[in-house]
Amino acid sequence: MATEKMELVNINGRLERLDDAISALLESGSFHIEEGFTHGASSGYKPLNEKNPYAPLLKRFLTLCTGLECEAGGGDKSKCKLTSPEEFEQLYDKIFTHYSELERKKSELDKDIALRSEASLQTAHLKGMNEDLTRLFELEYISIRFGKLPSDNAKKLEYFDRNFFFFPFDEDMNYTYGMYVCPKNEKEEIDEIFRTLFFERTRIPDFVKGSASKAYSDLQSEIEQDKKDLELTHGQIKEISERYREELKNACERLRYLKGAYSLRRKAGVLKDKFLIKGFIPAKDKDKLTAAFKGIEGAELTFLPPDSDGGCKPPTILKNGILTRPFKMLVGMYGLPTYGGFDPTAFVAITYSLLFGIMFGDLGQGLLIVLLSIPVGKKLSKDMGGMMLRCGLCSMVFGTLYGSVFGVEDMLDPVYENIGVDFLPLRAFESTNFILFTAVGIGIFLIAVSMLINIVTSFKRHDIESAVFGCNGICGLVFYGSIVFAVVATMMLDMEVMSGAFVLFLIVIPAVCIFCRVPFTILVKYKKWKLSDTDEKMTVGGFIVENLFEMFEFVLSYISNTMSFLRVGGFVMSHAGMMLVVMTLMDGMSKIGQPIIFVIGNLFVMAMEGMIVAIQIIRLEFYEIFSRFYVSGGKEYVPTTAELLKEDI
Amino acid sequence: MGGNATVAKIRTVFGSALTAADYHEMTNRQSVAELCEYLKGLKRFSEVLYDVEPATVHRGYLEQLIRKESFLTYRRLVKFQQLDRGEFYKFYIKKAETVQLISFLHMYEAGLNEEYLASVPGYMTEYSRLKLFDLAACHSFDEILRVLRRTEYYKPLKRIMPKDGGEPELAAAERALRVHYYKRVLEAAKRELSEDEYKEIARLIGTDADLINYTNAYRMKKYFSFDAGQIEKRSLPFSRIGLSKMRELYSCEETEDMELLMDKTVYRNDAADQTIESRNAKARLTAVRHVIEMTSSSAAALLAYMMICDIEAANITHIIEGIRYKADLSEIEAQLAV
């Protein structure tokens, strides 16, 4: 239950070999890089401030790929032997020369189609007018304007006592399309009126000739011709694309790698002609890294203990076996443990699977979850599939104990009768008290284990307050355990345990220790009596008030956390209850309807209750268990690999 | 009249009110076309701007459509539970009519009857009984009164006609129309709503009137050096903080004193670098937001929400003007009530 052992690595070398060093660490595949320079220091290693020459090149190549409609991903960088930006420039120019002429032709055609389509759209609104457009524009004393104005404003035209006519041709949701006619010498005034009415003028291009209908059909055939030409151009572009597709893909992949690798230069610290790269590596990969650097002259690797550099915190890798590994997803959700801290994945794996099995115990439904875990693991998430597999198996085990198969509670009765086990199956509604008390018992056990974990991990961190005097430390465990023992003994076993000594030594003294945990810790550590380690002006009154509230909260949390586990028992009964509803509904159906209700009911219960149970257990894990011992704040381990560099695009 | 569902609906639409981030996005647009494109992308305006072509739309029409959206929202909200059967809930139509009449009087005085005709929002004619287009043909006050003969606006305007047969002052006519609007809304609220609802409405109207009076008084003091009596004569006789407090405000010697006095009231505003109009709009916004969040009255919620819509429309108009005249970003933002 620990984290993977790491080593700090310092890589020193001559600046001209920096790219080789970066290639080597990328090859090793397990190097977690840190910044090799110091911020703000007047001397020492400085960052490299240089422009990445591959970034603009990659952009140009990607644009070219888009233009040629070929995918920029999925190439093989090893097939591209180019290295320098100049070589890439040459390749780009070679392909672009072929492509640019066709691209120019294509954009001209696109523009032409857009222009004619716009004109065609406008002319379509004028189709109601059977006049030669050219003739209209050439009239000597009359001015004509085509366009549209908001239909609301078209209503107002009749109120203007002016020398103009408006001819509407068409109308849509908001606009009326048409033309107005006015004497040329009053054109400015009439234009102004229409402008205030938000008339949007349409300029009919010179190429639109004849009547509106003829102009419209001419435009349509011209658009058709342009579209054919465009298709032809597309075909030619496609030919070029086919010819250079592989070369482009490989070049893009190579450029991505080079750009990423070059960007890592920013992580290096530079002092005169020397560079320094800092980072962490799992101790087991030390030889691999050394081997990768073997051929690089002048590069020197120094392996140090992970905590030897105060400026870099070692990253955390959770180390787990095959059985518990999928549950690291849940631990990651809460926050990674610090390097060297306690990794609770195994504890979560056991408790989560067991609690799920108890709360969702059904042999048939558990089997379905196991079967479902296979596609989920393959298609969606490997960890999720793994968790479902383990939870499904536990559900099957507890389903067998409850005698429940797809909600049919008596299907396993003959099996138990044959093998002569008379205390099984455990029926939820016949053993209510047993189930609820067991649920609380499980809660008490898990809380006590959480406290024990806290005590051990706190001692490791030399945190005396948390290990000894804290509410989850030795005093907390004694206090909580004694009260639980006293309640169980008095109420269930009829034992008289609340003697004066019991109360004084196992309840009062631990409570006082928790109350005074801060001054007691200071006393143990520094042999001094102080009420607070942060507030110098803390008064006795303030100390008592503050700690009274905290004590109240601690006691309340002991009670509420314990009672919270009642939900475990509650869900056992809820599952049985929901299946009972399904069975009752089935009874009321015809023989054809019964299997349908059975299947739908089972699927519904599985989906709804399965989801709720999964969430409730996460809640129990995070609030009732993790909160007692878990210290997060760890840094994620991100190995620098060529694949990872791609994401930086 | 139960209107709980309307309150809930208003709170929902209030949730999609424009945010500071929206305004920031808008002020960063380089042209009216870009702004129009952005507004089309907002769910709130997408329908009303559906077939508007951003590249060619006239900025005046864009502003009109933004106001139309407020009007359509009002119609949807009052129709939701058939609240429009009550006289009170017609307040937004009355307000729009009052605004149109005042706008007409201004243009009439400047001899811009045709421009007025162009500026009347076409959608108003569907909901208003006023013959707004006929007003454009009026060339004397008697003709205006003739057009308004059978409407509720006839009496307030007739009352201020000078006995010598001349024409009334524009400021007096504007005041008469505004007073009439507020009075009618308050009377309808008293008649149709509960006591608590009436109080909420009176408070909202008092807030609106206070801020209009303050803005006008500030301008009158700053640009015309009017005395307290002259200012009061032109002010609205409604107030949330009390008419005596407002009188105290009018009698301040300097505008700085007015600001200090207002800062001691509920309209306190610490925002720096803002115009008096935007500061007051912000104070109005704060007050009405509070009402929407707290009220259980559909009448108060609707009145407050429509005030927000008006503030938003005014903000967008400022942005459009700012973009059009290539104003500095900070200059545009100083005019916004956010």
mmCIF file of C-alpha atoms in Angstrom, chain A residues 148 150-153 155-156 159-162 172-175 177 192-193 195-201, chain B residues 47-48 50-53 56-58 60-61 64 68 114 117-123 125-126 133-134:
data_model
loop_
_atom_site.group_PDB
_atom_site.id
_atom_site.type_symbol
_atom_site.label_atom_id
_atom_site.label_comp_id
_atom_site.label_asym_id
_atom_site.label_seq_id
_atom_site.Cartn_x
_atom_site.Cartn_y
_atom_site.Cartn_z
ATOM 1 C CA LYS A 148 -35.899 45.128 -49.035
ATOM 2 C CA PRO A 150 -38.862 45.611 -42.800
ATOM 3 C CA SER A 151 -42.475 44.643 -43.433
ATOM 4 C CA ASP A 152 -43.489 46.739 -40.405
ATOM 5 C CA ASN A 153 -42.139 49.789 -42.155
ATOM 6 C CA LYS A 155 -47.058 49.678 -43.876
ATOM 7 C CA LYS A 156 -45.983 53.254 -43.219
ATOM 8 C CA TYR A 159 -48.542 57.930 -44.924
ATOM 9 C CA PHE A 160 -45.725 59.726 -46.751
ATOM 10 C CA ASP A 161 -46.987 62.468 -48.975
ATOM 11 C CA ARG A 162 -44.046 62.237 -51.387
ATOM 12 C CA ASP A 172 -40.770 36.763 -45.957
ATOM 13 C CA MET A 173 -40.956 36.674 -42.152
ATOM 14 C CA ASN A 174 -39.557 40.147 -41.487
ATOM 15 C CA TYR A 175 -38.934 41.778 -44.859
ATOM 16 C CA TYR A 177 -38.796 42.887 -51.163
ATOM 17 C CA GLU A 192 -33.166 59.512 -47.235
ATOM 18 C CA ILE A 193 -36.772 58.613 -46.380
ATOM 19 C CA ARG A 195 -32.955 54.980 -45.407
ATOM 20 C CA THR A 196 -34.825 56.012 -42.261
ATOM 21 C CA LEU A 197 -37.237 53.166 -42.957
ATOM 22 C CA PHE A 198 -34.252 50.782 -42.926
ATOM 23 C CA PHE A 199 -34.457 50.026 -46.643
ATOM 24 C CA GLU A 200 -31.531 47.771 -47.548
ATOM 25 C CA ARG A 201 -30.601 48.382 -51.143
ATOM 26 C CA GLU B 47 -35.647 34.228 -33.211
ATOM 27 C CA VAL B 48 -36.201 37.928 -33.699
ATOM 28 C CA TYR B 50 -33.537 35.026 -37.645
ATOM 29 C CA ASP B 51 -33.607 36.396 -41.192
ATOM 30 C CA VAL B 52 -31.576 39.499 -40.538
ATOM 31 C CA GLU B 53 -28.447 39.684 -42.655
ATOM 32 C CA THR B 56 -26.349 44.739 -44.372
ATOM 33 C CA VAL B 57 -28.642 45.361 -41.398
ATOM 34 C CA HIS B 58 -29.210 48.974 -40.458
ATOM 35 C CA GLY B 60 -31.460 51.515 -36.219
ATOM 36 C CA TYR B 61 -33.401 48.452 -37.319
ATOM 37 C CA GLN B 64 -35.698 48.289 -33.010
ATOM 38 C CA LYS B 68 -39.272 44.241 -30.243
ATOM 39 C CA GLU B 114 -41.642 62.312 -41.366
ATOM 40 C CA LEU B 117 -43.242 58.227 -38.920
ATOM 41 C CA ALA B 118 -40.116 56.293 -39.833
ATOM 42 C CA SER B 119 -39.165 55.758 -36.192
ATOM 43 C CA VAL B 120 -42.490 54.305 -34.957
ATOM 44 C CA PRO B 121 -41.922 50.611 -34.271
ATOM 45 C CA GLY B 122 -44.261 48.796 -36.645
ATOM 46 C CA TYR B 123 -45.101 46.069 -34.105
ATOM 47 C CA THR B 125 -49.587 49.162 -34.220
ATOM 48 C CA GLU B 126 -50.749 45.604 -33.526
ATOM 49 C CA PHE B 133 -49.180 56.939 -37.947
ATOM 50 C CA ASP B 134 -51.931 59.577 -38.085
#
